[in-house]
Amino acid sequence: MNRVLIVGGGAAGMFAAATAARNGCEVFLFEKNEKLGKKLYITGKGRCNVTNNCGSEELLAGVVRNPKFLYSAFYTFGSSEMMDFLEEAGVPLKTERGNRVFPVSDHSSDIIRALERQMRKYGVHIHLHSKVKNVSAENGKISGIYLEDGSFYPGDAVIVATGGLSYPSTGSTGDGYTFAKETGHKVTDLFPSLVPLRTEEEYIPRLKGLSLRNVRLTIKKDRKILFQDFGEMMFTHFGVTGPLILSASASIGQTLQKEGHLAAYLDLKPALTEEQLDARILREFQDGKNKQFKNVIGVLFPASLTPVIIDLGGIPADKIIHEISREERIRFGSLVKAFPFTLTGLGEFKEAVITRGGVSVKEINPATMESKKVQGLYFIGEVLDLDAVTGGYNLQIAWSTAYLAAIAVCKV
């Protein structure tokens, strides 16, 4: 019986432990926290978006970094397999907008409990309050791990499932990157991803707390469009956040770090063409032709947005509607279709959903997640240089890579 040591009791670690034990391995799981699944508990605002209910090709399309590496993982164990596993483990699931899958209960704790039940059912030895200090290898082969208290656990295989640097309060403090470097692996540059973005303009903090739905965001470097999508976002005291912004950060984060600033535009009325919008504005103008501009235009926008739009629009707030020229009206419509702001940086790791960068996938076997440098050493989940957009894709990376590693260690 192979003796498998798993470092990290998050999503990837727990699932790998349950799968390896079910397939006949003796499994020991080490978690430095007082309980399992701390980051999983807060995922999806506590609801836990466990996967995206789509085919393998669509899963790959949601991956931003190194999607080809995941071909084998997603085709071997995709979202339908994970959904089947959870439902069989006693967690009914539902699919919401954007194919996002959640437990019917809307409680992430149900996912954690199901994984714990599976581990206990198959005899996983769970060690809490157990911080791993070193991964030990001799002659290019794994021999075991050392805990911080000095104790040594021998093993035939070690699976590193320590997560990244995001939400460090949950224990994601980069331990896996240290293990990787100490065993001769390359770790690519690390950035926060799926993270709020900081902005330059003084008028953005005036909008803090305002959520906008059904807007189109375009981010450009000079004239080149780097990102464009449609969805929901929110203004904060330092910039912008929300699902649309988090997805954008995954695509433009590295460029933003390098450039220092990027131009962003919101189409506040994407369902209308410029001509249709102008006709709508003209209708409001005709109905209130003797009123002041500020008292007419507000019907088009949320209350907190109106004064900012007026300030940027070039039409004096107290100007009488019938005195406004066609050129002024058209220019105002253009602002509505391209509300501008400047992105100046990424939020911090403590605000990030995931980490971009990690253990170089060039040094990992994509069919098994085993290191090409150290026999018996495996890396899974967020510790790898893999990341995806929001919508359950990042957790599916954890499940799929964990599955491949768990099956591989039992076949050795």
Tab-separated table of C-alpha atoms in Angstrom:
chain	number	residue	atom	x	y	z
A	1	MET	CA	0.000	0.000	0.000
A	2	ASN	CA	1.443	3.356	-1.042
A	3	ARG	CA	1.871	5.875	1.744
A	4	VAL	CA	0.816	9.339	0.493
A	5	LEU	CA	1.427	12.604	2.349
A	6	ILE	CA	-0.736	15.575	1.385
A	7	VAL	CA	0.275	19.085	2.405
A	8	GLY	CA	-2.714	21.430	2.660
A	9	GLY	CA	-6.306	20.827	3.682
A	10	GLY	CA	-8.076	23.066	1.188
A	11	ALA	CA	-10.209	22.109	-1.806
A	12	ALA	CA	-7.460	20.360	-3.789
A	13	GLY	CA	-5.880	18.679	-0.763
A	14	MET	CA	-9.105	17.292	0.670
A	15	PHE	CA	-10.314	15.993	-2.681
A	16	ALA	CA	-6.941	14.400	-3.458
A	17	ALA	CA	-6.930	12.755	-0.018
A	18	ALA	CA	-10.416	11.309	-0.412
A	19	THR	CA	-9.704	10.081	-3.956
A	20	ALA	CA	-6.326	8.522	-3.144
A	21	ALA	CA	-7.697	6.770	-0.037
A	22	ARG	CA	-10.697	5.467	-1.993
A	23	ASN	CA	-8.250	3.999	-4.507
A	24	GLY	CA	-6.284	2.052	-1.933
A	25	CYS	CA	-3.550	4.404	-0.667
A	26	GLU	CA	-2.737	5.063	2.964
A	27	VAL	CA	-3.203	8.834	3.146
A	28	PHE	CA	-1.980	11.403	5.671
A	29	LEU	CA	-3.225	14.989	5.305
A	30	PHE	CA	-1.418	17.863	7.062
A	31	GLU	CA	-3.137	21.213	7.609
A	32	LYS	CA	-1.530	24.044	9.572
A	33	ASN	CA	-4.868	25.654	10.504
A	34	GLU	CA	-7.193	24.507	13.262
A	35	LYS	CA	-9.741	23.324	10.700
A	36	LEU	CA	-10.006	22.264	7.068
A	37	GLY	CA	-11.208	24.299	4.094
A	38	LYS	CA	-10.830	27.831	5.472
A	39	LYS	CA	-10.536	29.450	2.058
A	40	LEU	CA	-13.215	27.182	0.578
A	41	TYR	CA	-15.526	28.390	3.339
A	42	ILE	CA	-15.449	31.997	2.054
A	43	THR	CA	-15.483	31.114	-1.656
A	44	GLY	CA	-18.338	32.679	-3.626
A	45	LYS	CA	-19.243	34.927	-0.667
A	46	GLY	CA	-19.768	31.819	1.436
A	47	ARG	CA	-21.932	30.064	-1.160
A	48	CYS	CA	-19.080	28.178	-2.883
A	49	ASN	CA	-19.211	28.270	-6.676
A	50	VAL	CA	-17.908	24.690	-6.967
A	51	THR	CA	-17.545	24.485	-10.752
A	52	ASN	CA	-18.949	25.628	-14.077
A	53	ASN	CA	-21.533	23.323	-15.630
A	54	CYS	CA	-20.013	23.101	-19.096
A	55	GLY	CA	-17.961	20.809	-21.322
A	56	SER	CA	-14.190	20.433	-21.262
A	57	GLU	CA	-13.621	22.796	-24.194
A	58	GLU	CA	-15.597	25.534	-22.426
A	59	LEU	CA	-13.656	24.892	-19.214
A	60	LEU	CA	-10.398	25.313	-21.123
A	61	ALA	CA	-11.717	28.561	-22.652
A	62	GLY	CA	-12.155	29.961	-19.129
A	63	VAL	CA	-8.497	29.402	-18.241
A	64	VAL	CA	-6.267	32.462	-18.651
A	65	ARG	CA	-2.818	30.954	-18.014
A	66	ASN	CA	-1.555	27.708	-19.556
A	67	PRO	CA	-4.893	26.207	-20.627
A	68	LYS	CA	-3.192	23.534	-22.797
A	69	PHE	CA	-1.568	22.087	-19.689
A	70	LEU	CA	-5.058	21.262	-18.347
A	71	TYR	CA	-6.265	19.368	-21.424
A	72	SER	CA	-5.680	15.959	-19.855
A	73	ALA	CA	-7.009	17.048	-16.436
A	74	PHE	CA	-10.295	18.476	-17.740
A	75	TYR	CA	-10.936	15.617	-20.177
A	76	THR	CA	-10.192	12.987	-17.521
A	77	PHE	CA	-12.156	14.644	-14.716
A	78	GLY	CA	-14.359	17.581	-15.705
A	79	SER	CA	-17.231	19.461	-14.135
A	80	SER	CA	-19.837	16.717	-14.688
A	81	GLU	CA	-17.641	14.203	-12.833
A	82	MET	CA	-17.169	16.632	-9.942
A	83	MET	CA	-20.882	17.371	-9.773
A	84	ASP	CA	-21.614	13.625	-9.691
A	85	PHE	CA	-19.066	13.166	-6.896
A	86	LEU	CA	-20.615	15.888	-4.733
A	87	GLU	CA	-24.197	14.765	-5.267
A	88	GLU	CA	-23.245	11.175	-4.418
A	89	ALA	CA	-21.483	12.569	-1.325
A	90	GLY	CA	-24.779	14.107	-0.211
A	91	VAL	CA	-24.641	17.659	-1.577
A	92	PRO	CA	-27.520	18.557	-3.951
A	93	LEU	CA	-26.368	21.130	-6.522
A	94	LYS	CA	-27.981	23.829	-8.659
A	95	THR	CA	-26.813	25.686	-11.771
A	96	GLU	CA	-27.275	29.453	-11.922
A	97	ARG	CA	-26.614	32.240	-14.441
A	98	GLY	CA	-23.401	31.753	-16.391
A	99	ASN	CA	-23.501	27.970	-15.667
A	100	ARG	CA	-22.174	28.616	-12.151
A	101	VAL	CA	-22.779	25.632	-9.865
A	102	PHE	CA	-23.601	26.052	-6.162
A	103	PRO	CA	-24.879	23.779	-3.396
A	104	VAL	CA	-28.671	24.064	-3.211
A	105	SER	CA	-28.258	25.139	0.428
A	106	ASP	CA	-26.003	28.085	-0.581
A	107	HIS	CA	-23.646	26.977	2.214
A	108	SER	CA	-19.980	26.317	1.442
A	109	SER	CA	-19.791	24.406	4.728
A	110	ASP	CA	-21.821	21.607	3.074
A	111	ILE	CA	-19.019	21.104	0.527
A	112	ILE	CA	-16.356	21.017	3.261
A	113	ARG	CA	-18.390	18.561	5.355
A	114	ALA	CA	-18.939	16.276	2.362
A	115	LEU	CA	-15.206	16.162	1.636
A	116	GLU	CA	-14.479	15.496	5.318
A	117	ARG	CA	-17.035	12.665	5.350
A	118	GLN	CA	-15.409	11.077	2.312
A	119	MET	CA	-11.951	11.325	3.861
A	120	ARG	CA	-13.096	9.739	7.118
A	121	LYS	CA	-15.050	7.041	5.245
A	122	TYR	CA	-11.883	5.913	3.469
A	123	GLY	CA	-9.588	6.253	6.469
A	124	VAL	CA	-7.558	9.400	5.761
A	125	HIS	CA	-5.343	10.347	8.727
A	126	ILE	CA	-6.077	14.070	9.248
A	127	HIS	CA	-3.476	16.144	11.140
A	128	LEU	CA	-4.603	19.673	12.060
A	129	HIS	CA	-2.309	22.332	13.594
A	130	SER	CA	0.466	20.609	11.613
A	131	LYS	CA	2.685	22.991	9.683
A	132	VAL	CA	5.013	21.305	7.220
A	133	LYS	CA	8.497	22.835	7.278
A	134	ASN	CA	10.274	20.875	4.541
A	135	VAL	CA	9.636	18.364	1.813
A	136	SER	CA	12.434	15.783	1.937
A	137	ALA	CA	13.919	14.199	-1.181
A	138	GLU	CA	16.949	11.917	-1.580
A	139	ASN	CA	18.634	11.064	-4.881
A	140	GLY	CA	15.850	12.735	-6.862
A	141	LYS	CA	13.109	10.824	-5.050
A	142	ILE	CA	10.674	11.810	-2.302
A	143	SER	CA	11.381	10.397	1.140
A	144	GLY	CA	8.866	12.275	3.293
A	145	ILE	CA	8.180	15.543	5.114
A	146	TYR	CA	9.384	17.349	8.212
A	147	LEU	CA	6.898	19.217	10.400
A	148	GLU	CA	7.813	22.440	12.173
A	149	ASP	CA	8.022	20.567	15.478
A	150	GLY	CA	10.865	18.455	14.017
A	151	SER	CA	8.925	15.239	13.525
A	152	PHE	CA	9.493	13.307	10.284
A	153	TYR	CA	6.833	11.411	8.324
A	154	PRO	CA	8.175	9.042	5.662
A	155	GLY	CA	6.162	8.637	2.481
A	156	ASP	CA	6.195	7.180	-1.044
A	157	ALA	CA	4.640	10.355	-2.454
A	158	VAL	CA	4.025	13.947	-1.383
A	159	ILE	CA	1.201	16.017	-2.900
A	160	VAL	CA	1.631	19.769	-2.376
A	161	ALA	CA	-1.801	21.442	-2.206
A	162	THR	CA	-0.934	24.592	-0.266
A	163	GLY	CA	-2.751	27.160	-2.435
A	164	GLY	CA	-1.269	30.527	-3.378
A	165	LEU	CA	-0.940	33.908	-1.673
A	166	SER	CA	-4.531	35.133	-1.905
A	167	TYR	CA	-6.521	35.573	1.330
A	168	PRO	CA	-3.437	35.010	3.549
A	169	SER	CA	-5.691	35.099	6.629
A	170	THR	CA	-6.907	31.619	5.591
A	171	GLY	CA	-3.364	30.254	5.690
A	172	SER	CA	-2.375	30.838	2.044
A	173	THR	CA	1.070	32.224	2.741
A	174	GLY	CA	3.074	30.750	-0.132
A	175	ASP	CA	4.502	27.664	1.632
A	176	GLY	CA	4.191	25.588	-1.548
A	177	TYR	CA	6.360	27.986	-3.512
A	178	THR	CA	9.086	27.557	-0.884
A	179	PHE	CA	8.832	23.752	-1.153
A	180	ALA	CA	9.017	24.023	-4.940
A	181	LYS	CA	12.126	26.226	-4.907
A	182	GLU	CA	13.846	24.076	-2.284
A	183	THR	CA	13.379	21.025	-4.510
A	184	GLY	CA	14.775	22.803	-7.571
A	185	HIS	CA	11.609	24.029	-9.294
A	186	LYS	CA	11.017	27.344	-10.991
A	187	VAL	CA	8.259	29.593	-9.567
A	188	THR	CA	6.999	32.222	-12.005
A	189	ASP	CA	6.263	35.813	-10.947
A	190	LEU	CA	3.321	36.046	-8.544
A	191	PHE	CA	0.505	38.599	-8.847
A	192	PRO	CA	-2.917	38.985	-7.225
A	193	SER	CA	-5.649	37.948	-9.692
A	194	LEU	CA	-9.439	38.124	-9.713
A	195	VAL	CA	-8.829	41.252	-7.689
A	196	PRO	CA	-10.300	44.788	-7.455
A	197	LEU	CA	-8.579	47.464	-9.537
A	198	ARG	CA	-7.366	50.883	-8.424
A	199	THR	CA	-8.213	54.046	-10.343
A	200	GLU	CA	-6.813	57.542	-10.735
A	201	GLU	CA	-9.741	59.955	-11.062
A	202	GLU	CA	-11.103	61.847	-8.064
A	203	TYR	CA	-14.683	61.291	-9.222
A	204	ILE	CA	-14.553	57.490	-8.766
A	205	PRO	CA	-14.595	57.602	-4.908
A	206	ARG	CA	-17.658	59.880	-5.178
A	207	LEU	CA	-19.467	56.846	-6.624
A	208	LYS	CA	-18.425	54.375	-3.919
A	209	GLY	CA	-21.079	51.784	-3.151
A	210	LEU	CA	-22.787	52.207	-6.525
A	211	SER	CA	-23.385	48.893	-8.325
A	212	LEU	CA	-24.057	48.830	-12.045
A	213	ARG	CA	-25.568	45.858	-13.846
A	214	ASN	CA	-25.563	45.138	-17.560
A	215	VAL	CA	-22.698	47.461	-18.462
A	216	ARG	CA	-19.923	46.826	-20.974
A	217	LEU	CA	-16.326	47.357	-19.885
A	218	THR	CA	-13.552	48.028	-22.407
A	219	ILE	CA	-9.893	48.274	-21.373
A	220	LYS	CA	-7.323	49.582	-23.852
A	221	LYS	CA	-3.596	50.063	-24.199
A	222	ASP	CA	-3.321	52.929	-26.666
A	223	ARG	CA	-5.824	51.823	-29.353
A	224	LYS	CA	-5.548	48.095	-28.743
A	225	ILE	CA	-8.449	46.492	-26.853
A	226	LEU	CA	-7.045	44.252	-24.100
A	227	PHE	CA	-10.370	43.273	-22.528
A	228	GLN	CA	-14.043	43.721	-23.319
A	229	ASP	CA	-16.982	42.095	-21.601
A	230	PHE	CA	-20.465	42.692	-20.275
A	231	GLY	CA	-21.688	42.293	-16.692
A	232	GLU	CA	-21.878	43.703	-13.192
A	233	MET	CA	-19.429	45.949	-11.314
A	234	MET	CA	-19.199	48.287	-8.347
A	235	PHE	CA	-17.333	51.494	-7.453
A	236	THR	CA	-15.302	51.637	-4.239
A	237	HIS	CA	-13.389	54.310	-2.300
A	238	PHE	CA	-10.198	53.315	-4.167
A	239	GLY	CA	-11.446	52.083	-7.546
A	240	VAL	CA	-13.659	49.384	-9.010
A	241	THR	CA	-14.645	45.813	-8.148
A	242	GLY	CA	-17.351	43.226	-8.872
A	243	PRO	CA	-17.504	40.167	-11.181
A	244	LEU	CA	-16.767	42.097	-14.382
A	245	ILE	CA	-13.724	43.813	-12.839
A	246	LEU	CA	-12.367	40.614	-11.266
A	247	SER	CA	-12.501	38.825	-14.623
A	248	ALA	CA	-10.801	41.811	-16.263
A	249	SER	CA	-7.976	41.658	-13.710
A	250	ALA	CA	-7.163	38.097	-14.797
A	251	SER	CA	-6.688	39.264	-18.383
A	252	ILE	CA	-4.946	42.617	-17.935
A	253	GLY	CA	-3.198	42.263	-14.558
A	254	GLN	CA	0.276	41.582	-15.881
A	255	THR	CA	0.060	44.373	-18.481
A	256	LEU	CA	-1.234	46.806	-15.858
A	257	GLN	CA	1.666	45.960	-13.521
A	258	LYS	CA	4.096	46.588	-16.376
A	259	GLU	CA	2.508	49.725	-17.851
A	260	GLY	CA	1.397	51.413	-14.641
A	261	HIS	CA	-1.876	52.619	-16.131
A	262	LEU	CA	-4.508	51.573	-18.684
A	263	ALA	CA	-7.535	53.387	-20.113
A	264	ALA	CA	-10.955	51.960	-19.231
A	265	TYR	CA	-14.421	52.843	-20.526
A	266	LEU	CA	-17.895	51.838	-19.410
A	267	ASP	CA	-20.766	51.674	-21.853
A	268	LEU	CA	-23.585	52.569	-19.458
A	269	LYS	CA	-26.303	51.767	-22.027
A	270	PRO	CA	-24.938	48.831	-24.062
A	271	ALA	CA	-28.400	47.736	-25.210
A	272	LEU	CA	-28.736	50.998	-27.196
A	273	THR	CA	-26.774	52.120	-30.248
A	274	GLU	CA	-25.497	55.704	-30.222
A	275	GLU	CA	-28.426	56.660	-32.491
A	276	GLN	CA	-30.977	54.950	-30.220
A	277	LEU	CA	-29.456	56.586	-27.155
A	278	ASP	CA	-29.569	59.997	-28.808
A	279	ALA	CA	-33.252	59.445	-29.685
A	280	ARG	CA	-33.924	58.535	-26.034
A	281	ILE	CA	-32.103	61.639	-24.742
A	282	LEU	CA	-33.936	63.794	-27.298
A	283	ARG	CA	-37.262	62.413	-26.068
A	284	GLU	CA	-36.402	63.423	-22.493
A	285	PHE	CA	-35.302	66.860	-23.735
A	286	GLN	CA	-38.553	67.425	-25.615
A	287	ASP	CA	-40.620	66.444	-22.566
A	288	GLY	CA	-38.694	68.879	-20.353
A	289	LYS	CA	-37.574	71.578	-22.785
A	290	ASN	CA	-38.102	74.420	-20.279
A	291	LYS	CA	-36.411	72.664	-17.361
A	292	GLN	CA	-32.776	72.729	-16.275
A	293	PHE	CA	-30.496	69.984	-17.614
A	294	LYS	CA	-29.833	68.555	-14.110
A	295	ASN	CA	-33.577	68.066	-13.557
A	296	VAL	CA	-34.136	66.159	-16.786
A	297	ILE	CA	-31.144	63.903	-17.322
A	298	GLY	CA	-31.402	62.121	-13.959
A	299	VAL	CA	-34.048	59.665	-15.232
A	300	LEU	CA	-31.331	57.888	-17.238
A	301	PHE	CA	-28.977	57.148	-14.337
A	302	PRO	CA	-28.798	56.091	-10.683
A	303	ALA	CA	-28.946	59.129	-8.370
A	304	SER	CA	-25.294	59.032	-7.283
A	305	LEU	CA	-24.060	58.786	-10.877
A	306	THR	CA	-26.007	61.797	-12.185
A	307	PRO	CA	-23.870	64.610	-10.663
A	308	VAL	CA	-20.652	62.926	-11.845
A	309	ILE	CA	-22.018	62.475	-15.383
A	310	ILE	CA	-23.112	66.139	-15.406
A	311	ASP	CA	-19.638	67.268	-14.254
A	312	LEU	CA	-17.959	65.274	-17.023
A	313	GLY	CA	-20.523	65.968	-19.716
A	314	GLY	CA	-19.662	69.574	-20.497
A	315	ILE	CA	-23.248	70.834	-20.216
A	316	PRO	CA	-23.815	73.245	-17.267
A	317	ALA	CA	-26.200	71.673	-14.745
A	318	ASP	CA	-28.516	74.719	-14.757
A	319	LYS	CA	-28.624	75.167	-18.535
A	320	ILE	CA	-32.190	75.185	-19.893
A	321	ILE	CA	-32.853	72.185	-22.117
A	322	HIS	CA	-33.995	74.164	-25.192
A	323	GLU	CA	-30.676	76.069	-25.124
A	324	ILE	CA	-28.593	72.887	-25.446
A	325	SER	CA	-27.122	72.437	-28.938
A	326	ARG	CA	-27.206	69.238	-30.951
A	327	GLU	CA	-23.376	69.003	-30.651
A	328	GLU	CA	-23.566	69.225	-26.854
A	329	ARG	CA	-26.267	66.541	-26.801
A	330	ILE	CA	-24.286	64.197	-29.084
A	331	ARG	CA	-21.122	64.728	-27.023
A	332	PHE	CA	-23.039	63.897	-23.855
A	333	GLY	CA	-24.364	60.698	-25.483
A	334	SER	CA	-20.788	59.706	-26.354
A	335	LEU	CA	-19.861	60.041	-22.676
A	336	VAL	CA	-22.698	57.699	-21.709
A	337	LYS	CA	-21.384	55.126	-24.207
A	338	ALA	CA	-17.769	55.533	-23.028
A	339	PHE	CA	-17.606	56.694	-19.395
A	340	PRO	CA	-13.832	57.017	-18.842
A	341	PHE	CA	-11.483	56.193	-15.995
A	342	THR	CA	-7.838	55.199	-15.635
A	343	LEU	CA	-6.708	51.937	-14.052
A	344	THR	CA	-3.519	52.396	-12.035
A	345	GLY	CA	-2.938	49.098	-10.242
A	346	LEU	CA	-4.140	45.834	-8.754
A	347	GLY	CA	-5.584	45.360	-5.293
A	348	GLU	CA	-3.558	43.432	-2.707
A	349	PHE	CA	-3.290	39.669	-2.202
A	350	LYS	CA	-5.638	39.981	0.788
A	351	GLU	CA	-8.344	41.147	-1.664
A	352	ALA	CA	-7.535	38.636	-4.425
A	353	VAL	CA	-9.584	35.515	-5.095
A	354	ILE	CA	-6.579	33.701	-6.569
A	355	THR	CA	-2.860	34.026	-7.291
A	356	ARG	CA	-1.509	34.437	-10.799
A	357	GLY	CA	1.798	32.631	-11.342
A	358	GLY	CA	3.224	29.701	-9.421
A	359	VAL	CA	5.147	26.467	-9.944
A	360	SER	CA	6.131	26.353	-13.615
A	361	VAL	CA	3.950	23.841	-15.453
A	362	LYS	CA	6.870	23.084	-17.801
A	363	GLU	CA	8.357	21.097	-14.926
A	364	ILE	CA	5.154	19.133	-14.181
A	365	ASN	CA	3.744	16.122	-16.031
A	366	PRO	CA	0.264	17.242	-17.220
A	367	ALA	CA	-1.085	13.673	-17.130
A	368	THR	CA	-0.206	13.011	-13.475
A	369	MET	CA	0.820	16.368	-11.852
A	370	GLU	CA	4.115	14.713	-10.861
A	371	SER	CA	7.292	16.763	-10.876
A	372	LYS	CA	9.661	16.039	-13.755
A	373	LYS	CA	12.541	16.761	-11.369
A	374	VAL	CA	11.661	14.813	-8.213
A	375	GLN	CA	10.064	11.383	-8.366
A	376	GLY	CA	7.011	11.087	-6.112
A	377	LEU	CA	6.485	14.847	-5.713
A	378	TYR	CA	3.180	16.269	-7.019
A	379	PHE	CA	1.789	19.805	-7.204
A	380	ILE	CA	-1.948	20.523	-7.528
A	381	GLY	CA	-4.374	23.438	-7.509
A	382	GLU	CA	-3.509	27.095	-7.057
A	383	VAL	CA	0.167	26.502	-6.239
A	384	LEU	CA	0.653	25.810	-9.974
A	385	ASP	CA	1.021	28.553	-12.602
A	386	LEU	CA	-2.631	28.232	-13.619
A	387	ASP	CA	-5.506	30.669	-13.242
A	388	ALA	CA	-8.899	31.297	-14.773
A	389	VAL	CA	-11.765	33.780	-14.852
A	390	THR	CA	-14.567	33.787	-12.264
A	391	GLY	CA	-17.409	31.292	-12.510
A	392	GLY	CA	-16.154	28.101	-10.841
A	393	TYR	CA	-13.242	27.510	-13.213
A	394	ASN	CA	-10.503	27.930	-10.608
A	395	LEU	CA	-12.074	25.398	-8.270
A	396	GLN	CA	-12.425	22.988	-11.186
A	397	ILE	CA	-8.665	23.360	-11.761
A	398	ALA	CA	-8.227	22.288	-8.117
A	399	TRP	CA	-10.563	19.282	-8.454
A	400	SER	CA	-9.175	18.085	-11.803
A	401	THR	CA	-5.487	18.368	-10.910
A	402	ALA	CA	-6.157	16.741	-7.524
A	403	TYR	CA	-7.893	13.818	-9.216
A	404	LEU	CA	-5.012	13.151	-11.619
A	405	ALA	CA	-2.437	13.247	-8.808
A	406	ALA	CA	-4.534	11.006	-6.531
A	407	ILE	CA	-5.009	8.382	-9.222
A	408	ALA	CA	-1.326	8.551	-10.202
A	409	VAL	CA	0.035	8.014	-6.673
A	410	CYS	CA	-2.107	4.907	-6.272
A	411	LYS	CA	-0.787	3.342	-9.476
A	412	VAL	CA	2.886	3.755	-8.621
